Amino acid sequence: MTNKTTQVVTRFAPSPTGYLHIGGARTALFNWLYARHTGGKFLIRIEDTDRERSTPAAVDAIFEGLDWLGLKGDGDVVFQHSREQAHKDAVAELVAKGRAYACFMTVEETDAAREEARAAGHALRSPWRDRTPTTEQLQQPHVIRFKGPLDEPLVIDDAVQGEVRFNTKDLDDLVLLRSDGTPTYNLAVVVDDHDMGITHIIRGDDHLNNAARQSLIYMALGWDVPKFAHIPLIHGPDGAKLSKRHGAQAVGDYAEMGYLPEAMRNYLARLGWSHGDDEIFSDEQAIAWFEIADINRAPSRLDFAKLGSVNAHWIRACDPDRLLGLVTDALRHRGQAHVGADATQDVLRRTLPLVKERAQTLVQLADLVQFALIERPFGLDEKTLALMTEETVGRLKRLHEQLAAWSDWSTEGTDVALKKFLENEGVGMGKVGPVLRGILSGGHPAPDISKIFASLGQAETLARLDTAVFL
RNA sequence: GUCCCCAUCGUCUAGAGGCCUAGGACACCUCCCUUUCACGGAGGCGACCGGGGUUCGAAUCCCCGUGGGGACGCCA
């Protein structure tokens, strides 16, 4: 735990140009975990300084993703766009301090100068860096650039990556205000993080270079540089950067595939962070254990097999009523609109506990429950039909008789009934099992036969037997 | 091309100089359980990228190489 005098404040700052990416989700999770761990605050800021690419739909999508994941911000959401004036004020201050300047290069000139600078072994330097423009010149279109040190060592003390050494000769004088007067990302981030009191910036590795530039701005403004923690990116199963061809990228995709948010949190937290050999842990445990020092430095790959096994655990641990609701939703989602009916809900309530240990996702669970939901009369598959010899039919009729008189329809009870029947018949389960399964399940995947009995209930079991045997 | 980061089983990882003949999880294989498919149980396969140092001793520290990744915008 950190000391009480300076409360930890973390933030998640996505740019609303699309859905909430799985990598972004983990970044958000780490920020959230660290804030919870330290008793600090977790804030959300929408980085919409690029008005062209930012859309309200994307903002909604991001919040939908965060809500589903259960990651709520502690304060009001900050929209970066709304803080334009603060950004401009900071730039004015930098100009006044001689730490920023007007640059009149055109885009073409800038490109050429950049080429030239690279060839010379350093970053872009504007010829306007040391000129004082006249009042007339200032009427012309221009950008405001940061005036960084030309050739000095710069060390970023990163909580994950350690001491990262740069030289300012490789850092160009980045644009603070565009020629239309709007602030750029690198400037806005610094001003907002400072004003929001962010103490720890936990974000993707791809920002490590920005950290160098940003820290220069902090220092120029005379502000404390927050603690940086750059976490490695998540890669696809093939080790390449996560992209469309890897399939699911949006957290919404994972919801749709039937993963539980708590499973997602568990899996994502374990991806790139560890607490010894612990694999399955609750939110409370993750919060208690989460230290930035335990975040790994190497990028990690997404592994659906492992995600599935973690999800299977949380499906089993899921509260029955909640699971019923989730499966009902999944069934509706696939077009089974009638599943909300009381009778169907009863069937599901009985069936779910009997099959839930077989599923890795809610979608699989929805499949596993189909055998109980199909409506009579349904045909028998060929395999089952082939088993319906005269001898078997006679046997099934006797079974029907015995079951009709049996009262205990718990799984254990029907198991006893079945065993007794087999004993009386003097045959093994192999003689009856396959055909009975076919008749009762309609060819759908189904659990043990006694569990099928318990799931269907006496009336439905007898009815299904009836239609098969007497057709 | 320049700058930066990274490197333990197929994957996620444990490991902070001797506890390591390198541990766990997922995946995979075998067997058991069994009416199907699963679940479960018992085993098994399987890694310190390479080369130099430092040290009595290195997966752990240093250097070089190689291989991955990221960044080089008036995008964020």
Coordinates of C-alpha atoms (C1' of nucleotides) in Angstrom, one line a residue:
Chain A
M1 CA 0.0 0.0 0.0
T2 CA 1.1 3.5 -0.7
N3 CA 1.0 6.2 1.9
K4 CA -2.2 7.9 2.8
T5 CA -1.1 11.5 2.1
T6 CA -1.0 11.1 -1.6
Q7 CA -3.9 9.1 -2.9
V8 CA -3.3 7.1 -6.0
V9 CA -5.3 8.3 -9.0
T10 CA -5.3 6.2 -12.1
R11 CA -7.1 6.7 -15.4
F12 CA -8.3 4.9 -18.5
A13 CA -8.2 7.2 -21.5
P14 CA -9.5 5.6 -24.7
S15 CA -10.0 7.5 -27.9
P16 CA -13.5 6.9 -29.2
T17 CA -12.8 5.8 -32.7
G18 CA -14.3 2.3 -32.3
Y19 CA -15.3 -0.4 -29.9
L20 CA -13.5 -1.2 -26.6
H21 CA -10.6 -3.3 -27.7
I22 CA -9.6 -6.3 -25.6
G23 CA -6.2 -4.7 -25.0
G24 CA -7.8 -1.5 -23.9
A25 CA -10.0 -3.6 -21.6
R26 CA -7.0 -5.0 -19.9
T27 CA -5.4 -1.6 -19.5
A28 CA -8.6 -0.4 -17.9
L29 CA -8.6 -3.4 -15.7
F30 CA -5.1 -2.9 -14.5
N31 CA -5.8 0.8 -13.7
W32 CA -8.9 -0.2 -11.9
L33 CA -7.2 -2.9 -9.9
Y34 CA -4.4 -0.7 -8.9
A35 CA -6.7 2.1 -7.8
R36 CA -8.8 -0.4 -5.8
H37 CA -5.7 -2.0 -4.3
T38 CA -4.4 1.3 -3.1
G39 CA -7.7 2.7 -2.0
G40 CA -7.4 5.4 -4.7
K41 CA -9.5 6.6 -7.6
F42 CA -10.0 5.3 -11.1
L43 CA -11.0 7.9 -13.6
I44 CA -12.1 7.7 -17.2
R45 CA -11.3 10.3 -19.8
I46 CA -12.4 10.2 -23.4
E47 CA -9.7 11.4 -25.7
D48 CA -11.7 13.0 -28.4
T49 CA -9.4 15.8 -29.5
D50 CA -9.5 14.3 -33.0
R51 CA -13.0 15.5 -33.9
E52 CA -12.8 13.9 -37.3
R53 CA -12.5 10.4 -36.1
S54 CA -14.3 10.5 -32.8
T55 CA -17.9 9.4 -32.8
P56 CA -20.7 9.4 -30.1
A57 CA -21.4 5.8 -31.1
A58 CA -17.9 4.8 -30.3
V59 CA -18.2 6.6 -26.9
D60 CA -21.3 4.5 -26.2
A61 CA -19.6 1.3 -27.3
I62 CA -16.7 2.0 -25.0
F63 CA -18.9 2.6 -22.0
E64 CA -21.0 -0.5 -22.9
G65 CA -17.8 -2.5 -22.8
L66 CA -16.6 -1.1 -19.5
D67 CA -20.0 -1.6 -17.9
W68 CA -20.1 -5.2 -19.0
L69 CA -16.6 -5.7 -17.6
G70 CA -17.8 -4.1 -14.4
L71 CA -15.2 -1.3 -14.5
K72 CA -16.8 1.9 -13.2
G73 CA -15.0 5.1 -13.0
D74 CA -15.0 6.9 -9.7
G75 CA -15.6 10.4 -10.8
D76 CA -17.2 12.2 -13.7
V77 CA -16.1 11.2 -17.1
V78 CA -13.8 13.8 -18.6
F79 CA -14.2 14.6 -22.3
Q80 CA -10.9 15.9 -23.5
H81 CA -12.5 18.0 -26.1
S82 CA -14.2 20.1 -23.5
R83 CA -10.9 21.1 -21.9
E84 CA -9.6 22.9 -25.0
Q85 CA -9.2 26.2 -23.2
A86 CA -7.1 24.6 -20.4
H87 CA -4.9 23.1 -23.1
K88 CA -4.5 26.4 -24.9
D89 CA -3.7 28.2 -21.6
A90 CA -0.9 25.7 -21.0
V91 CA 0.5 26.4 -24.4
A92 CA 0.4 30.1 -23.9
E93 CA 2.3 29.6 -20.7
L94 CA 4.9 27.5 -22.5
V95 CA 5.3 30.2 -25.2
A96 CA 5.7 32.9 -22.5
K97 CA 8.4 30.8 -20.8
G98 CA 10.2 30.4 -24.1
R99 CA 9.5 26.7 -24.1
A100 CA 7.3 26.7 -27.2
Y101 CA 7.4 28.6 -30.5
A102 CA 5.5 29.4 -33.6
C103 CA 6.5 27.4 -36.6
F104 CA 5.6 28.5 -40.1
M105 CA 6.7 25.5 -42.1
T106 CA 4.2 24.0 -44.5
V107 CA 3.4 20.3 -44.3
E108 CA 5.6 19.7 -47.3
E109 CA 8.5 21.7 -45.9
T110 CA 8.1 19.7 -42.7
D111 CA 8.3 16.4 -44.5
A112 CA 11.4 17.5 -46.3
A113 CA 13.0 18.8 -43.2
R114 CA 12.2 15.6 -41.4
E115 CA 13.9 13.5 -44.1
E116 CA 16.9 15.7 -43.9
A117 CA 17.1 15.6 -40.1
R118 CA 16.9 11.8 -40.1
A119 CA 19.7 11.6 -42.6
A120 CA 21.7 13.8 -40.3
G121 CA 21.0 11.4 -37.4
H122 CA 18.6 13.4 -35.3
A123 CA 14.9 14.3 -35.0
L124 CA 13.2 17.1 -36.9
R125 CA 14.3 20.6 -36.0
S126 CA 12.3 23.6 -37.1
P127 CA 14.2 26.6 -38.4
W128 CA 11.7 28.7 -36.5
R129 CA 13.0 27.3 -33.2
D130 CA 15.2 30.3 -32.5
R131 CA 13.5 33.0 -34.5
T132 CA 11.2 35.6 -33.2
P133 CA 8.3 36.0 -35.6
T134 CA 7.0 39.5 -36.3
T135 CA 3.4 40.5 -35.6
E136 CA 2.6 40.3 -39.3
Q137 CA 4.1 36.8 -39.5
L138 CA 1.9 35.7 -36.6
Q139 CA -1.1 36.5 -38.8
Q140 CA 0.0 33.7 -41.1
P141 CA -1.0 30.1 -40.6
H142 CA 1.3 28.3 -38.2
V143 CA 1.6 25.7 -35.5
I144 CA 3.0 26.0 -32.1
R145 CA 5.8 23.5 -31.4
F146 CA 7.3 22.5 -28.1
K147 CA 10.9 23.6 -27.7
G148 CA 12.7 20.6 -26.3
P149 CA 16.3 20.2 -25.3
L150 CA 18.5 19.5 -28.3
D151 CA 20.9 16.9 -27.0
E152 CA 20.5 15.7 -23.5
P153 CA 20.0 12.4 -21.8
L154 CA 16.5 11.7 -20.6
V155 CA 15.6 8.9 -18.2
I156 CA 12.0 7.6 -17.7
D157 CA 11.7 5.7 -14.6
D158 CA 9.0 3.3 -15.6
A159 CA 7.3 1.1 -13.0
V160 CA 7.2 -1.8 -15.4
Q161 CA 10.0 -1.3 -17.8
G162 CA 12.5 0.1 -15.4
E163 CA 14.8 3.0 -16.3
V164 CA 14.4 3.7 -20.0
R165 CA 17.1 5.9 -21.4
F166 CA 16.5 8.3 -24.3
N167 CA 18.4 11.2 -25.8
T168 CA 16.5 14.3 -26.7
K169 CA 18.2 14.5 -30.0
D170 CA 15.9 11.7 -31.1
L171 CA 12.8 13.6 -29.9
D172 CA 11.4 16.2 -32.3
D173 CA 9.7 19.4 -31.3
L174 CA 6.2 18.1 -31.3
V175 CA 3.3 20.2 -32.4
L176 CA 1.2 21.5 -29.4
L177 CA -1.3 23.5 -31.3
R178 CA -2.4 22.7 -34.9
S179 CA -2.6 25.4 -37.5
D180 CA -6.3 25.5 -36.8
G181 CA -5.5 26.3 -33.2
T182 CA -6.7 23.0 -31.7
P183 CA -4.5 21.2 -29.2
T184 CA -2.9 17.9 -30.0
Y185 CA -2.9 14.6 -28.1
N186 CA 0.5 14.8 -26.5
L187 CA -0.2 18.2 -25.1
A188 CA -3.8 17.5 -24.0
V189 CA -2.8 14.3 -22.2
V190 CA -0.2 16.1 -20.1
V191 CA -2.5 19.0 -19.2
D192 CA -5.5 16.7 -18.4
D193 CA -3.5 14.1 -16.4
H194 CA -2.0 17.0 -14.4
D195 CA -5.3 18.7 -13.8
M196 CA -7.1 15.4 -13.0
G197 CA -4.4 14.7 -10.4
I198 CA -3.3 11.5 -12.1
T199 CA -0.5 9.9 -10.0
H200 CA 0.0 6.7 -12.0
I201 CA -0.3 6.4 -15.8
I202 CA -0.8 2.7 -16.6
R203 CA -1.1 2.3 -20.3
G204 CA 0.1 0.3 -23.3
D205 CA 3.7 -0.1 -24.3
D206 CA 3.0 1.7 -27.5
H207 CA 3.1 5.0 -25.5
L208 CA 6.5 4.5 -24.0
N209 CA 8.1 6.8 -26.6
N210 CA 5.4 9.4 -25.8
A211 CA 6.3 9.2 -22.2
A212 CA 9.6 10.8 -23.0
R213 CA 8.1 13.6 -24.9
Q214 CA 5.4 14.1 -22.4
S215 CA 7.7 14.2 -19.4
L216 CA 9.6 17.1 -21.1
I217 CA 6.3 19.0 -21.2
Y218 CA 5.6 18.3 -17.6
M219 CA 9.1 19.6 -16.7
A220 CA 8.7 22.7 -18.9
L221 CA 5.5 23.5 -17.1
G222 CA 7.1 22.9 -13.8
W223 CA 4.8 20.1 -12.9
D224 CA 5.5 16.8 -11.2
V225 CA 5.9 13.9 -13.6
P226 CA 3.5 11.1 -12.7
K227 CA 4.6 7.6 -12.3
F228 CA 4.6 5.8 -15.6
A229 CA 3.8 2.1 -16.0
H230 CA 3.9 0.9 -19.6
I231 CA 2.4 -2.6 -20.0
P232 CA 3.1 -4.8 -22.9
L233 CA 0.6 -5.2 -25.6
I234 CA -1.6 -8.3 -26.1
H235 CA -0.8 -10.3 -29.2
G236 CA -2.9 -12.7 -31.2
P237 CA -2.4 -16.5 -30.8
D238 CA 0.3 -16.3 -33.6
G239 CA 2.3 -13.7 -31.8
A240 CA 1.5 -10.9 -34.2
K241 CA -0.2 -7.7 -33.2
L242 CA -3.9 -8.2 -32.5
S243 CA -5.9 -7.6 -35.7
K244 CA -9.1 -8.4 -37.5
R245 CA -7.9 -11.7 -38.7
H246 CA -7.6 -12.9 -35.1
G247 CA -11.3 -12.6 -34.8
A248 CA -12.7 -11.2 -31.6
Q249 CA -11.2 -7.9 -30.6
A250 CA -14.1 -6.0 -29.0
V251 CA -15.1 -7.0 -25.5
G252 CA -18.6 -7.1 -26.9
D253 CA -17.6 -10.0 -29.0
Y254 CA -16.6 -11.9 -25.9
A255 CA -19.9 -11.2 -24.2
E256 CA -21.6 -12.6 -27.3
M257 CA -19.5 -15.7 -27.3
G258 CA -20.7 -16.4 -23.8
Y259 CA -17.9 -15.4 -21.6
L260 CA -18.7 -14.2 -18.1
P261 CA -17.3 -10.7 -17.1
E262 CA -15.7 -12.1 -14.0
A263 CA -14.0 -14.8 -16.1
M264 CA -12.8 -12.1 -18.4
R265 CA -11.4 -10.1 -15.5
N266 CA -9.7 -13.2 -14.1
Y267 CA -8.2 -14.2 -17.4
L268 CA -7.2 -10.7 -18.5
A269 CA -5.6 -10.0 -15.1
R270 CA -3.6 -13.2 -15.3
L271 CA -2.4 -12.2 -18.8
G272 CA 0.8 -10.3 -18.2
W273 CA 0.4 -10.2 -14.4
S274 CA 0.8 -12.9 -11.8
H275 CA 0.6 -13.6 -8.2
G276 CA 2.8 -16.7 -7.8
D277 CA 1.0 -19.7 -9.2
D278 CA -2.5 -18.5 -8.6
E279 CA -4.7 -19.0 -11.7
I280 CA -8.3 -18.7 -10.5
F281 CA -9.0 -15.8 -8.2
S282 CA -11.9 -13.5 -7.3
D283 CA -12.0 -9.7 -7.8
E284 CA -11.3 -9.3 -4.1
Q285 CA -8.2 -11.4 -4.3
A286 CA -7.0 -9.7 -7.4
I287 CA -7.4 -6.3 -5.7
A288 CA -5.6 -7.5 -2.6
W289 CA -2.7 -8.9 -4.6
F290 CA -2.3 -6.4 -7.5
E291 CA 1.1 -4.7 -7.6
I292 CA 2.5 -3.0 -10.6
A293 CA 5.8 -4.6 -9.9
D294 CA 4.3 -8.0 -10.7
I295 CA 3.3 -7.0 -14.2
N296 CA 5.4 -8.8 -16.8
R297 CA 7.6 -7.0 -19.4
A298 CA 7.0 -9.3 -22.3
P299 CA 4.0 -9.2 -24.6
S300 CA 1.6 -12.0 -24.1
R301 CA -0.7 -13.9 -26.5
L302 CA -4.4 -14.5 -26.3
D303 CA -5.2 -18.1 -25.6
F304 CA -8.9 -19.1 -26.1
A305 CA -8.4 -22.5 -24.7
K306 CA -7.3 -21.1 -21.4
L307 CA -9.9 -18.4 -21.4
G308 CA -12.4 -21.2 -21.9
S309 CA -11.2 -23.1 -18.9
V310 CA -11.3 -20.1 -16.7
N311 CA -14.8 -19.3 -18.0
A312 CA -15.9 -22.9 -17.2
H313 CA -14.8 -22.4 -13.6
W314 CA -16.8 -19.2 -13.3
I315 CA -19.9 -20.7 -14.9
R316 CA -19.8 -23.4 -12.3
A317 CA -19.4 -20.9 -9.6
C318 CA -22.2 -18.7 -11.0
D319 CA -25.3 -18.1 -8.9
P320 CA -28.1 -20.3 -10.3
D321 CA -30.6 -17.5 -10.7
R322 CA -28.1 -15.3 -12.5
L323 CA -27.0 -18.2 -14.7
L324 CA -30.6 -18.9 -15.6
G325 CA -31.0 -15.3 -16.7
L326 CA -27.8 -15.4 -18.7
V327 CA -28.7 -18.6 -20.5
T328 CA -32.2 -17.3 -21.1
D329 CA -30.7 -14.3 -22.8
A330 CA -28.3 -16.4 -24.8
L331 CA -31.3 -18.5 -26.0
R332 CA -33.3 -15.5 -26.9
H333 CA -30.3 -14.1 -28.7
R334 CA -30.3 -17.2 -31.0
G335 CA -33.9 -16.7 -31.7
Q336 CA -35.6 -18.9 -29.2
A337 CA -38.1 -16.3 -28.1
H338 CA -40.4 -18.5 -26.1
V339 CA -37.8 -19.4 -23.4
G340 CA -39.2 -16.8 -21.0
A341 CA -42.4 -18.8 -20.4
D342 CA -42.8 -20.1 -16.9
A343 CA -42.8 -23.7 -17.8
T344 CA -39.7 -23.3 -19.9
Q345 CA -38.0 -21.4 -17.1
D346 CA -38.8 -24.3 -14.8
V347 CA -37.2 -26.8 -17.1
L348 CA -34.1 -24.6 -17.4
R349 CA -33.9 -24.2 -13.7
R350 CA -33.9 -27.9 -13.3
T351 CA -31.6 -28.6 -16.2
L352 CA -28.9 -26.0 -15.7
P353 CA -27.3 -27.6 -12.6
L354 CA -27.2 -30.9 -14.4
V355 CA -25.3 -29.7 -17.4
K356 CA -23.4 -26.6 -16.4
E357 CA -20.2 -28.4 -15.6
R358 CA -20.0 -29.5 -19.2
A359 CA -19.9 -26.0 -20.6
Q360 CA -17.0 -23.6 -21.2
T361 CA -19.3 -20.8 -22.5
L362 CA -22.9 -19.7 -22.2
V363 CA -23.3 -20.5 -25.8
Q364 CA -22.3 -24.1 -25.2
L365 CA -24.6 -24.1 -22.2
A366 CA -27.4 -23.0 -24.5
D367 CA -26.6 -25.9 -26.7
L368 CA -26.5 -28.3 -23.8
V369 CA -29.9 -27.4 -22.7
Q370 CA -31.6 -27.9 -26.1
F371 CA -32.5 -31.5 -25.4
A372 CA -34.8 -30.4 -22.7
L373 CA -36.4 -27.7 -24.7
I374 CA -37.4 -29.5 -27.9
E375 CA -41.1 -30.0 -28.3
R376 CA -42.9 -33.2 -29.0
P377 CA -43.4 -34.8 -31.4
F378 CA -39.9 -34.9 -32.7
G379 CA -38.5 -37.6 -35.0
L380 CA -35.8 -40.1 -34.0
D381 CA -32.5 -40.0 -35.7
E382 CA -31.4 -43.0 -37.8
K383 CA -29.1 -44.5 -35.3
T384 CA -31.8 -44.6 -32.7
L385 CA -34.4 -45.9 -35.2
A386 CA -32.1 -48.7 -36.0
L387 CA -32.0 -49.7 -32.4
M388 CA -35.7 -50.0 -32.1
T389 CA -36.0 -53.8 -32.5
E390 CA -39.1 -55.6 -31.4
E391 CA -37.2 -56.8 -28.3
T392 CA -36.2 -53.3 -27.4
V393 CA -39.6 -51.8 -27.9
G394 CA -41.1 -54.4 -25.6
R395 CA -38.5 -53.6 -23.1
L396 CA -39.1 -49.9 -23.4
K397 CA -42.8 -50.5 -22.8
R398 CA -42.0 -52.3 -19.6
L399 CA -39.7 -49.4 -18.6
H400 CA -42.5 -47.0 -19.3
E401 CA -44.8 -49.0 -17.0
Q402 CA -42.2 -49.1 -14.2
L403 CA -41.4 -45.4 -14.5
A404 CA -45.0 -44.4 -14.4
A405 CA -45.3 -46.0 -11.0
W406 CA -42.1 -44.4 -9.7
S407 CA -42.4 -41.4 -7.5
D408 CA -38.9 -40.2 -6.7
W409 CA -37.8 -38.0 -9.7
S410 CA -34.6 -36.7 -8.2
T411 CA -31.4 -37.7 -10.2
E412 CA -30.6 -40.2 -7.4
G413 CA -34.1 -41.5 -7.4
T414 CA -34.4 -42.1 -11.1
D415 CA -31.0 -43.6 -11.1
V416 CA -32.3 -46.2 -8.6
A417 CA -35.3 -46.8 -10.8
L418 CA -33.2 -47.4 -13.8
K419 CA -30.9 -49.8 -12.0
K420 CA -33.8 -51.8 -10.7
F421 CA -35.3 -52.0 -14.1
L422 CA -32.0 -53.3 -15.6
E423 CA -31.8 -55.8 -12.8
N424 CA -35.3 -57.1 -13.5
E425 CA -34.6 -57.3 -17.2
G426 CA -31.3 -59.0 -16.6
V427 CA -29.5 -56.8 -19.0
G428 CA -26.7 -54.2 -18.8
M429 CA -27.0 -50.5 -19.5
G430 CA -25.5 -51.0 -22.9
K431 CA -28.8 -52.6 -24.0
V432 CA -31.0 -49.7 -23.1
G433 CA -28.8 -46.7 -22.7
P434 CA -28.2 -45.7 -26.3
V435 CA -31.8 -46.1 -27.5
L436 CA -33.2 -44.4 -24.4
R437 CA -30.8 -41.5 -24.9
G438 CA -31.9 -41.2 -28.5
I439 CA -35.5 -41.2 -27.7
L440 CA -35.3 -38.8 -24.8
S441 CA -32.8 -36.3 -26.3
G442 CA -34.0 -36.2 -29.8
G443 CA -30.4 -36.5 -30.9
H444 CA -29.2 -33.5 -29.0
P445 CA -26.2 -33.7 -26.6
A446 CA -27.5 -34.7 -23.2
P447 CA -26.1 -35.7 -19.8
D448 CA -26.5 -39.0 -17.9
I449 CA -29.8 -40.7 -18.5
S450 CA -30.9 -40.4 -14.9
K451 CA -30.1 -36.7 -15.2
I452 CA -32.2 -36.5 -18.4
F453 CA -35.1 -38.0 -16.4
A454 CA -34.6 -35.4 -13.7
S455 CA -34.4 -32.6 -16.1
L456 CA -37.5 -33.6 -18.1
G457 CA -39.6 -34.6 -15.2
Q458 CA -41.9 -37.6 -15.0
A459 CA -44.6 -36.4 -17.3
E460 CA -42.4 -35.3 -20.1
T461 CA -40.1 -38.4 -19.8
L462 CA -43.1 -40.7 -20.1
A463 CA -44.6 -38.7 -22.9
R464 CA -41.4 -38.8 -24.9
L465 CA -41.2 -42.6 -24.3
D466 CA -44.8 -42.9 -25.3
T467 CA -44.5 -41.1 -28.6
A468 CA -41.4 -43.1 -29.5
V469 CA -42.7 -46.5 -28.5
F470 CA -46.3 -46.3 -29.7
L471 CA -45.8 -44.5 -33.0
Chain B
rG1 C1' 16.6 3.3 -41.7
rU2 C1' 16.6 5.6 -36.5
rC3 C1' 15.1 5.2 -31.4
rC4 C1' 12.9 2.2 -27.5
rC5 C1' 11.3 -2.4 -25.3
rC6 C1' 11.2 -7.6 -24.8
rA7 C1' 13.2 -13.0 -24.7
rU8 C1' 11.7 -19.8 -19.3
rC9 C1' 7.5 -25.9 -21.8
rG10 C1' 2.9 -25.0 -27.8
rU11 C1' 0.4 -20.8 -24.6
rC12 C1' 0.0 -18.0 -19.8
rU13 C1' 3.5 -18.0 -16.1
rA14 C1' 6.7 -19.2 -11.1
rG15 C1' 11.7 -18.0 -10.5
rA16 C1' 14.7 -11.6 -8.0
rG17 C1' 23.0 -16.0 -7.6
rG18 C1' 23.0 -21.6 -4.6
rC19 C1' 16.0 -24.1 -2.3
rC20 C1' 16.1 -25.7 -10.0
rU21 C1' 18.0 -33.1 -11.8
rA22 C1' 13.5 -25.5 -13.4
rG23 C1' 7.4 -25.5 -10.3
rG24 C1' 2.1 -24.5 -11.6
rA25 C1' -2.1 -23.7 -15.1
rC26 C1' -4.1 -24.3 -20.0
rA27 C1' -3.4 -27.4 -24.3
rC28 C1' -1.8 -32.3 -25.9
rC29 C1' -1.0 -37.9 -25.0
rU30 C1' -2.1 -42.5 -22.0
rC31 C1' -5.0 -45.0 -18.5
rC32 C1' -9.2 -45.1 -15.0
rC33 C1' -14.5 -43.8 -14.3
rU34 C1' -18.6 -44.5 -18.1
rU35 C1' -24.9 -45.7 -22.0
rU36 C1' -22.8 -40.9 -25.6
rC37 C1' -20.2 -36.4 -24.9
rA38 C1' -18.2 -34.0 -21.1
rC39 C1' -16.8 -33.6 -15.9
rG40 C1' -13.6 -35.9 -12.5
rG41 C1' -9.2 -39.0 -11.0
rA42 C1' -4.0 -41.0 -11.9
rG43 C1' 0.2 -40.7 -15.0
rG44 C1' 3.1 -38.6 -19.2
rC45 C1' 5.2 -35.3 -23.0
rG46 C1' 7.3 -30.6 -22.8
rA47 C1' 11.3 -24.8 -21.8
rC48 C1' 15.8 -21.3 -19.4
rC49 C1' 17.1 -18.1 -27.9
rG50 C1' 22.8 -18.4 -29.1
rG51 C1' 27.8 -17.0 -27.7
rG52 C1' 31.1 -14.7 -24.5
rG53 C1' 32.1 -12.9 -19.7
rU54 C1' 31.5 -11.9 -13.9
rU55 C1' 31.3 -15.6 -9.8
rC56 C1' 33.3 -21.1 -5.9
rG57 C1' 28.3 -21.2 -8.2
rA58 C1' 23.8 -18.1 -13.3
rA59 C1' 17.4 -19.2 -15.8
rU60 C1' 18.7 -15.2 -12.5
rC61 C1' 24.1 -10.0 -13.2
rC62 C1' 27.1 -7.7 -17.7
rC63 C1' 28.4 -7.6 -23.1
rC64 C1' 27.6 -9.1 -28.2
rG65 C1' 24.6 -11.5 -31.6
rU66 C1' 19.8 -13.5 -33.1
rG67 C1' 14.7 -13.3 -33.0
rG68 C1' 10.1 -10.8 -31.7
rG69 C1' 7.4 -6.3 -30.7
rG70 C1' 6.6 -1.0 -30.4
rA71 C1' 7.4 4.1 -31.9
rC72 C1' 9.1 7.5 -35.4
rG73 C1' 2.1 12.5 -37.9
rC74 C1' -0.7 19.5 -37.7
rC75 C1' -3.6 10.4 -35.2
rA76 C1' -4.6 9.1 -30.5

